[in-house]
């Protein structure tokens, strides 16, 4: 089925993306799974999202995919790991979409003022430290326009979010946090959320006021 799906899905033909994928795989850097990527890009397209904020760039792969899927879209993305930020900088500088992407270095929470200056965003994509998802939503959702969209990756945490008590010991704390976050997000009074079973779980929320 995977091979059949590959013949059906339209993906941008950018050798840069292949180089980035290969680098991420070799360096063991997690990047968005393709199923989740397709859903993310469709949501951005369907909501005509032109101005996107991403928390967690890693090497810039998802930022490049988001920019490449709509020539009118600009993406502001932030990464706190210096080595990954530098790699992202090198990859994006080589890309023909470099003018559509603003790459910032540092912890997103230390850049609230800079990120606020560029608001309102049409969409916020959160793909960073999973234990901080609630704080990311609380801090950055006010910068998203009413009617905008918030997307969060890894809401299943390899299935452990559903049963944190049964998670391996080293994952129990984070599994509990993701479990609690999902319930908090489900009940959020200003966000209408659906949890999609793609990749490692992708939550898509609409900010309705
Ligand atoms: C899963 S990777 C991002 C992958 C990327 N979105 C992609 O699909 O190509 C998560 C990244 O978030 C970064 N990160 C975690 N917490 C952060 C924070 N508070 N501010 C900025 N970056 C953060 C990590 O250093 C890591 O590189």
mmCIF file of C-alpha atoms and ligand atoms in Angstrom:
data_model
loop_
_atom_site.group_PDB
_atom_site.id
_atom_site.type_symbol
_atom_site.label_atom_id
_atom_site.label_comp_id
_atom_site.label_asym_id
_atom_site.label_seq_id
_atom_site.Cartn_x
_atom_site.Cartn_y
_atom_site.Cartn_z
ATOM 1 C CA UNK A 1 0.000 0.000 0.000
ATOM 2 C CA UNK A 2 2.872 2.387 0.814
ATOM 3 C CA UNK A 3 4.378 1.933 -2.671
ATOM 4 C CA UNK A 4 0.943 2.510 -4.250
ATOM 5 C CA UNK A 5 0.418 5.642 -2.128
ATOM 6 C CA UNK A 6 3.822 6.958 -3.240
ATOM 7 C CA UNK A 7 2.646 6.801 -6.856
ATOM 8 C CA UNK A 8 -0.430 8.903 -5.969
ATOM 9 C CA UNK A 9 0.923 11.660 -3.720
ATOM 10 C CA UNK A 10 2.224 14.865 -5.260
ATOM 11 C CA UNK A 11 5.436 15.908 -3.610
ATOM 12 C CA UNK A 12 7.580 18.868 -4.650
ATOM 13 C CA UNK A 13 10.592 17.697 -6.626
ATOM 14 C CA UNK A 14 13.351 19.407 -4.679
ATOM 15 C CA UNK A 15 16.698 17.660 -4.410
ATOM 16 C CA UNK A 16 17.374 19.912 -1.422
ATOM 17 C CA UNK A 17 14.627 18.107 0.475
ATOM 18 C CA UNK A 18 16.166 14.746 -0.297
ATOM 19 C CA UNK A 19 19.520 15.927 1.007
ATOM 20 C CA UNK A 20 17.860 17.185 4.178
ATOM 21 C CA UNK A 21 15.965 13.938 4.712
ATOM 22 C CA UNK A 22 19.139 11.911 4.267
ATOM 23 C CA UNK A 23 21.042 14.172 6.672
ATOM 24 C CA UNK A 24 18.291 13.949 9.310
ATOM 25 C CA UNK A 25 18.187 10.177 9.050
ATOM 26 C CA UNK A 26 21.949 9.838 9.342
ATOM 27 C CA UNK A 27 22.224 12.290 12.244
ATOM 28 C CA UNK A 28 19.167 10.802 13.957
ATOM 29 C CA UNK A 29 17.279 14.096 13.920
ATOM 30 C CA UNK A 30 13.491 13.673 14.105
ATOM 31 C CA UNK A 31 11.592 15.371 11.290
ATOM 32 C CA UNK A 32 7.897 15.302 10.515
ATOM 33 C CA UNK A 33 6.636 12.006 9.096
ATOM 34 C CA UNK A 34 5.311 12.208 5.539
ATOM 35 C CA UNK A 35 1.659 11.406 6.410
ATOM 36 C CA UNK A 36 1.647 14.161 9.005
ATOM 37 C CA UNK A 37 3.394 16.495 6.569
ATOM 38 C CA UNK A 38 0.677 15.960 3.967
ATOM 39 C CA UNK A 39 -2.062 16.694 6.497
ATOM 40 C CA UNK A 40 -0.208 19.771 7.752
ATOM 41 C CA UNK A 41 0.220 21.111 4.206
ATOM 42 C CA UNK A 42 -3.411 20.412 3.333
ATOM 43 C CA UNK A 43 -4.632 22.239 6.427
ATOM 44 C CA UNK A 44 -2.404 25.216 5.579
ATOM 45 C CA UNK A 45 -3.688 25.236 2.005
ATOM 46 C CA UNK A 46 -7.353 24.831 2.964
ATOM 47 C CA UNK A 47 -7.103 27.670 5.464
ATOM 48 C CA UNK A 48 -5.099 29.815 2.987
ATOM 49 C CA UNK A 49 -2.377 30.220 5.618
ATOM 50 C CA UNK A 50 0.178 32.696 4.300
ATOM 51 C CA UNK A 51 1.934 33.676 7.510
ATOM 52 C CA UNK A 52 3.097 30.706 9.591
ATOM 53 C CA UNK A 53 4.978 30.436 12.888
ATOM 54 C CA UNK A 54 6.818 27.185 13.614
ATOM 55 C CA UNK A 55 8.307 26.294 17.004
ATOM 56 C CA UNK A 56 11.068 23.700 16.501
ATOM 57 C CA UNK A 57 12.868 23.982 13.144
ATOM 58 C CA UNK A 58 15.487 21.238 13.667
ATOM 59 C CA UNK A 59 17.339 21.452 10.305
ATOM 60 C CA UNK A 60 14.567 23.420 8.571
ATOM 61 C CA UNK A 61 12.906 20.521 6.736
ATOM 62 C CA UNK A 62 9.277 21.216 7.645
ATOM 63 C CA UNK A 63 9.813 24.972 7.249
ATOM 64 C CA UNK A 64 11.051 24.377 3.705
ATOM 65 C CA UNK A 65 8.138 22.048 2.904
ATOM 66 C CA UNK A 66 5.641 24.623 4.194
ATOM 67 C CA UNK A 67 7.259 27.436 2.191
ATOM 68 C CA UNK A 68 7.613 25.311 -0.954
ATOM 69 C CA UNK A 69 3.950 24.270 -1.002
ATOM 70 C CA UNK A 70 2.731 27.856 -1.523
ATOM 71 C CA UNK A 71 4.897 30.529 -3.135
ATOM 72 C CA UNK A 72 2.967 33.252 -1.306
ATOM 73 C CA UNK A 73 3.574 31.733 2.112
ATOM 74 C CA UNK A 74 6.185 32.930 4.577
ATOM 75 C CA UNK A 75 7.374 30.910 7.545
ATOM 76 C CA UNK A 76 9.019 32.149 10.723
ATOM 77 C CA UNK A 77 10.725 29.248 12.474
ATOM 78 C CA UNK A 78 12.756 29.018 15.661
ATOM 79 C CA UNK A 79 15.309 26.477 16.881
ATOM 80 C CA UNK A 80 17.118 26.408 20.232
ATOM 81 C CA UNK A 81 19.800 23.825 19.450
ATOM 82 C CA UNK A 82 22.794 25.683 18.021
ATOM 83 C CA UNK A 83 24.103 22.867 15.847
ATOM 84 C CA UNK A 84 20.678 22.172 14.330
ATOM 85 C CA UNK A 85 20.096 25.894 13.824
ATOM 86 C CA UNK A 86 23.419 26.174 11.972
ATOM 87 C CA UNK A 87 22.552 23.181 9.781
ATOM 88 C CA UNK A 88 19.141 24.679 9.063
ATOM 89 C CA UNK A 89 20.835 27.942 8.156
ATOM 90 C CA UNK A 90 23.128 26.166 5.662
ATOM 91 C CA UNK A 91 20.317 24.136 4.078
ATOM 92 C CA UNK A 92 17.911 27.062 3.821
ATOM 93 C CA UNK A 93 20.542 29.467 2.469
ATOM 94 C CA UNK A 94 20.991 27.044 -0.454
ATOM 95 C CA UNK A 95 17.282 26.821 -1.136
ATOM 96 C CA UNK A 96 15.311 28.895 -3.612
ATOM 97 C CA UNK A 97 12.762 29.555 -0.828
ATOM 98 C CA UNK A 98 15.253 31.220 1.520
ATOM 99 C CA UNK A 99 13.479 34.569 1.177
ATOM 100 C CA UNK A 100 10.211 33.030 2.352
ATOM 101 C CA UNK A 101 11.710 31.691 5.575
ATOM 102 C CA UNK A 102 12.897 33.605 8.643
ATOM 103 C CA UNK A 103 15.040 31.334 10.809
ATOM 104 C CA UNK A 104 15.623 32.419 14.410
ATOM 105 C CA UNK A 105 18.045 30.964 16.924
ATOM 106 C CA UNK A 106 17.123 30.450 20.558
ATOM 107 C CA UNK A 107 14.460 29.223 22.912
ATOM 108 C CA UNK A 108 11.032 30.279 21.661
ATOM 109 C CA UNK A 109 10.137 31.544 25.147
ATOM 110 C CA UNK A 110 13.076 33.972 24.987
ATOM 111 C CA UNK A 111 11.865 35.394 21.684
ATOM 112 C CA UNK A 112 8.302 36.249 22.590
ATOM 113 C CA UNK A 113 8.772 39.960 21.795
ATOM 114 C CA UNK A 114 10.400 39.280 18.393
ATOM 115 C CA UNK A 115 7.699 36.764 17.493
ATOM 116 C CA UNK A 116 4.954 39.110 18.712
ATOM 117 C CA UNK A 117 6.195 41.802 16.331
ATOM 118 C CA UNK A 118 5.290 39.603 13.348
ATOM 119 C CA UNK A 119 1.773 38.727 14.518
ATOM 120 C CA UNK A 120 -0.957 37.931 13.621
ATOM 121 C CA UNK A 121 -0.053 34.514 12.225
ATOM 122 C CA UNK A 122 -2.524 32.496 10.182
ATOM 123 C CA UNK A 123 -1.109 29.254 11.549
ATOM 124 C CA UNK A 124 1.092 28.016 14.381
ATOM 125 C CA UNK A 125 2.913 24.692 14.051
ATOM 126 C CA UNK A 126 4.284 23.310 17.336
ATOM 127 C CA UNK A 127 6.932 20.592 16.951
ATOM 128 C CA UNK A 128 9.311 21.188 19.861
ATOM 129 C CA UNK A 129 9.805 19.975 23.463
ATOM 130 C CA UNK A 130 6.668 17.891 24.049
ATOM 131 C CA UNK A 131 6.508 18.684 27.765
ATOM 132 C CA UNK A 132 6.040 22.367 26.941
ATOM 133 C CA UNK A 133 3.121 22.048 24.535
ATOM 134 C CA UNK A 134 0.665 23.660 26.949
ATOM 135 C CA UNK A 135 3.014 26.597 27.584
ATOM 136 C CA UNK A 136 3.615 26.985 23.812
ATOM 137 C CA UNK A 137 -0.140 27.163 23.200
ATOM 138 C CA UNK A 138 -0.704 29.601 26.068
ATOM 139 C CA UNK A 139 2.179 31.840 24.999
ATOM 140 C CA UNK A 140 1.817 31.832 21.219
ATOM 141 C CA UNK A 141 -1.885 31.255 20.477
ATOM 142 C CA UNK A 142 -2.651 34.905 21.271
ATOM 143 C CA UNK A 143 -0.458 35.721 18.218
ATOM 144 C CA UNK A 144 -2.677 33.601 15.938
ATOM 145 C CA UNK A 145 -5.564 35.386 14.251
ATOM 146 C CA UNK A 146 -9.148 34.432 15.094
ATOM 147 C CA UNK A 147 -10.068 31.761 12.547
ATOM 148 C CA UNK A 148 -6.442 30.644 12.414
ATOM 149 C CA UNK A 149 -5.130 27.160 12.964
ATOM 150 C CA UNK A 150 -2.763 25.516 15.467
ATOM 151 C CA UNK A 151 -1.129 22.185 14.669
ATOM 152 C CA UNK A 152 0.752 20.068 17.231
ATOM 153 C CA UNK A 153 2.831 16.996 16.356
ATOM 154 C CA UNK A 154 3.532 13.836 18.426
ATOM 155 C CA UNK A 155 0.320 13.949 20.438
ATOM 156 C CA UNK A 156 0.289 10.111 20.611
ATOM 157 C CA UNK A 157 3.927 9.799 21.744
ATOM 158 C CA UNK A 158 4.261 6.381 20.107
ATOM 159 C CA UNK A 159 0.998 5.327 21.763
ATOM 160 C CA UNK A 160 2.192 5.964 25.323
ATOM 161 C CA UNK A 161 0.049 9.094 25.727
ATOM 162 C CA UNK A 162 -2.966 6.753 25.848
ATOM 163 C CA UNK A 163 -1.514 4.699 28.719
ATOM 164 C CA UNK A 164 1.282 6.623 30.451
ATOM 165 C CA UNK A 165 1.396 4.215 33.408
ATOM 166 C CA UNK A 166 2.435 1.388 31.081
ATOM 167 C CA UNK A 167 5.128 3.428 29.293
ATOM 168 C CA UNK A 168 8.793 2.468 29.777
ATOM 169 C CA UNK A 169 10.048 4.186 32.909
ATOM 170 C CA UNK A 170 12.172 6.748 31.031
ATOM 171 C CA UNK A 171 9.066 7.863 29.070
ATOM 172 C CA UNK A 172 6.492 7.845 31.872
ATOM 173 C CA UNK A 173 6.892 11.473 32.861
ATOM 174 C CA UNK A 174 6.643 12.818 29.312
ATOM 175 C CA UNK A 175 3.826 10.384 28.441
ATOM 176 C CA UNK A 176 1.821 11.706 31.406
ATOM 177 C CA UNK A 177 2.474 15.295 30.334
ATOM 178 C CA UNK A 178 1.346 14.615 26.758
ATOM 179 C CA UNK A 179 -1.704 12.715 28.070
ATOM 180 C CA UNK A 180 -2.683 15.687 30.286
ATOM 181 C CA UNK A 181 -1.956 18.155 27.487
ATOM 182 C CA UNK A 182 -4.251 16.306 25.083
ATOM 183 C CA UNK A 183 -7.123 16.432 27.566
ATOM 184 C CA UNK A 184 -6.470 20.093 28.277
ATOM 185 C CA UNK A 185 -6.414 20.848 24.529
ATOM 186 C CA UNK A 186 -9.601 18.827 23.939
ATOM 187 C CA UNK A 187 -11.390 20.946 26.578
ATOM 188 C CA UNK A 188 -9.865 24.295 25.626
ATOM 189 C CA UNK A 189 -12.678 26.876 25.489
ATOM 190 C CA UNK A 190 -11.287 28.827 22.496
ATOM 191 C CA UNK A 191 -9.950 25.974 20.384
ATOM 192 C CA UNK A 192 -11.856 23.381 18.414
ATOM 193 C CA UNK A 193 -9.529 20.368 18.105
ATOM 194 C CA UNK A 194 -9.443 17.087 16.221
ATOM 195 C CA UNK A 195 -6.741 14.485 16.929
ATOM 196 C CA UNK A 196 -5.661 12.812 13.694
ATOM 197 C CA UNK A 197 -4.175 9.287 13.674
ATOM 198 C CA UNK A 198 -1.368 10.065 11.242
ATOM 199 C CA UNK A 199 2.337 9.687 11.938
ATOM 200 C CA UNK A 200 2.842 10.062 15.678
ATOM 201 C CA UNK A 201 -0.519 11.812 16.067
ATOM 202 C CA UNK A 202 -1.293 15.315 14.826
ATOM 203 C CA UNK A 203 -3.690 17.644 16.656
ATOM 204 C CA UNK A 204 -5.340 20.300 14.492
ATOM 205 C CA UNK A 205 -7.134 23.106 16.333
ATOM 206 C CA UNK A 206 -9.119 26.022 14.990
ATOM 207 C CA UNK A 207 -9.044 29.180 17.032
ATOM 208 C CA UNK A 208 -12.613 30.353 16.903
ATOM 209 C CA UNK A 209 -12.247 33.331 19.258
HETATM 210 C C1 LIG B 1 11.034 17.274 16.147
HETATM 211 S S1 LIG B 1 12.266 18.474 15.976
HETATM 212 C C2 LIG B 1 11.552 19.566 14.789
HETATM 213 C C3 LIG B 1 11.437 18.945 13.417
HETATM 214 C C4 LIG B 1 11.004 19.911 12.334
HETATM 215 N N1 LIG B 1 9.762 20.580 12.692
HETATM 216 C C5 LIG B 1 10.803 19.153 11.041
HETATM 217 O O1 LIG B 1 9.795 18.419 10.913
HETATM 218 O O2 LIG B 1 11.648 19.289 10.136
HETATM 219 C C6 LIG B 1 12.060 19.426 17.445
HETATM 220 C C7 LIG B 1 13.054 20.576 17.582
HETATM 221 O O3 LIG B 1 12.511 21.521 18.504
HETATM 222 C C8 LIG B 1 13.590 22.153 19.152
HETATM 223 N N2 LIG B 1 13.051 22.784 20.367
HETATM 224 C C9 LIG B 1 12.590 22.151 21.466
HETATM 225 N N3 LIG B 1 12.127 23.052 22.355
HETATM 226 C C10 LIG B 1 12.321 24.286 21.806
HETATM 227 C C11 LIG B 1 12.064 25.609 22.248
HETATM 228 N N4 LIG B 1 11.544 25.861 23.458
HETATM 229 N N5 LIG B 1 12.369 26.650 21.438
HETATM 230 C C12 LIG B 1 12.934 26.403 20.214
HETATM 231 N N6 LIG B 1 13.209 25.163 19.736
HETATM 232 C C13 LIG B 1 12.899 24.110 20.522
HETATM 233 C C14 LIG B 1 14.566 20.995 19.398
HETATM 234 O O4 LIG B 1 15.878 21.470 19.606
HETATM 235 C C15 LIG B 1 14.397 20.165 18.132
HETATM 236 O O5 LIG B 1 15.403 20.415 17.176
#
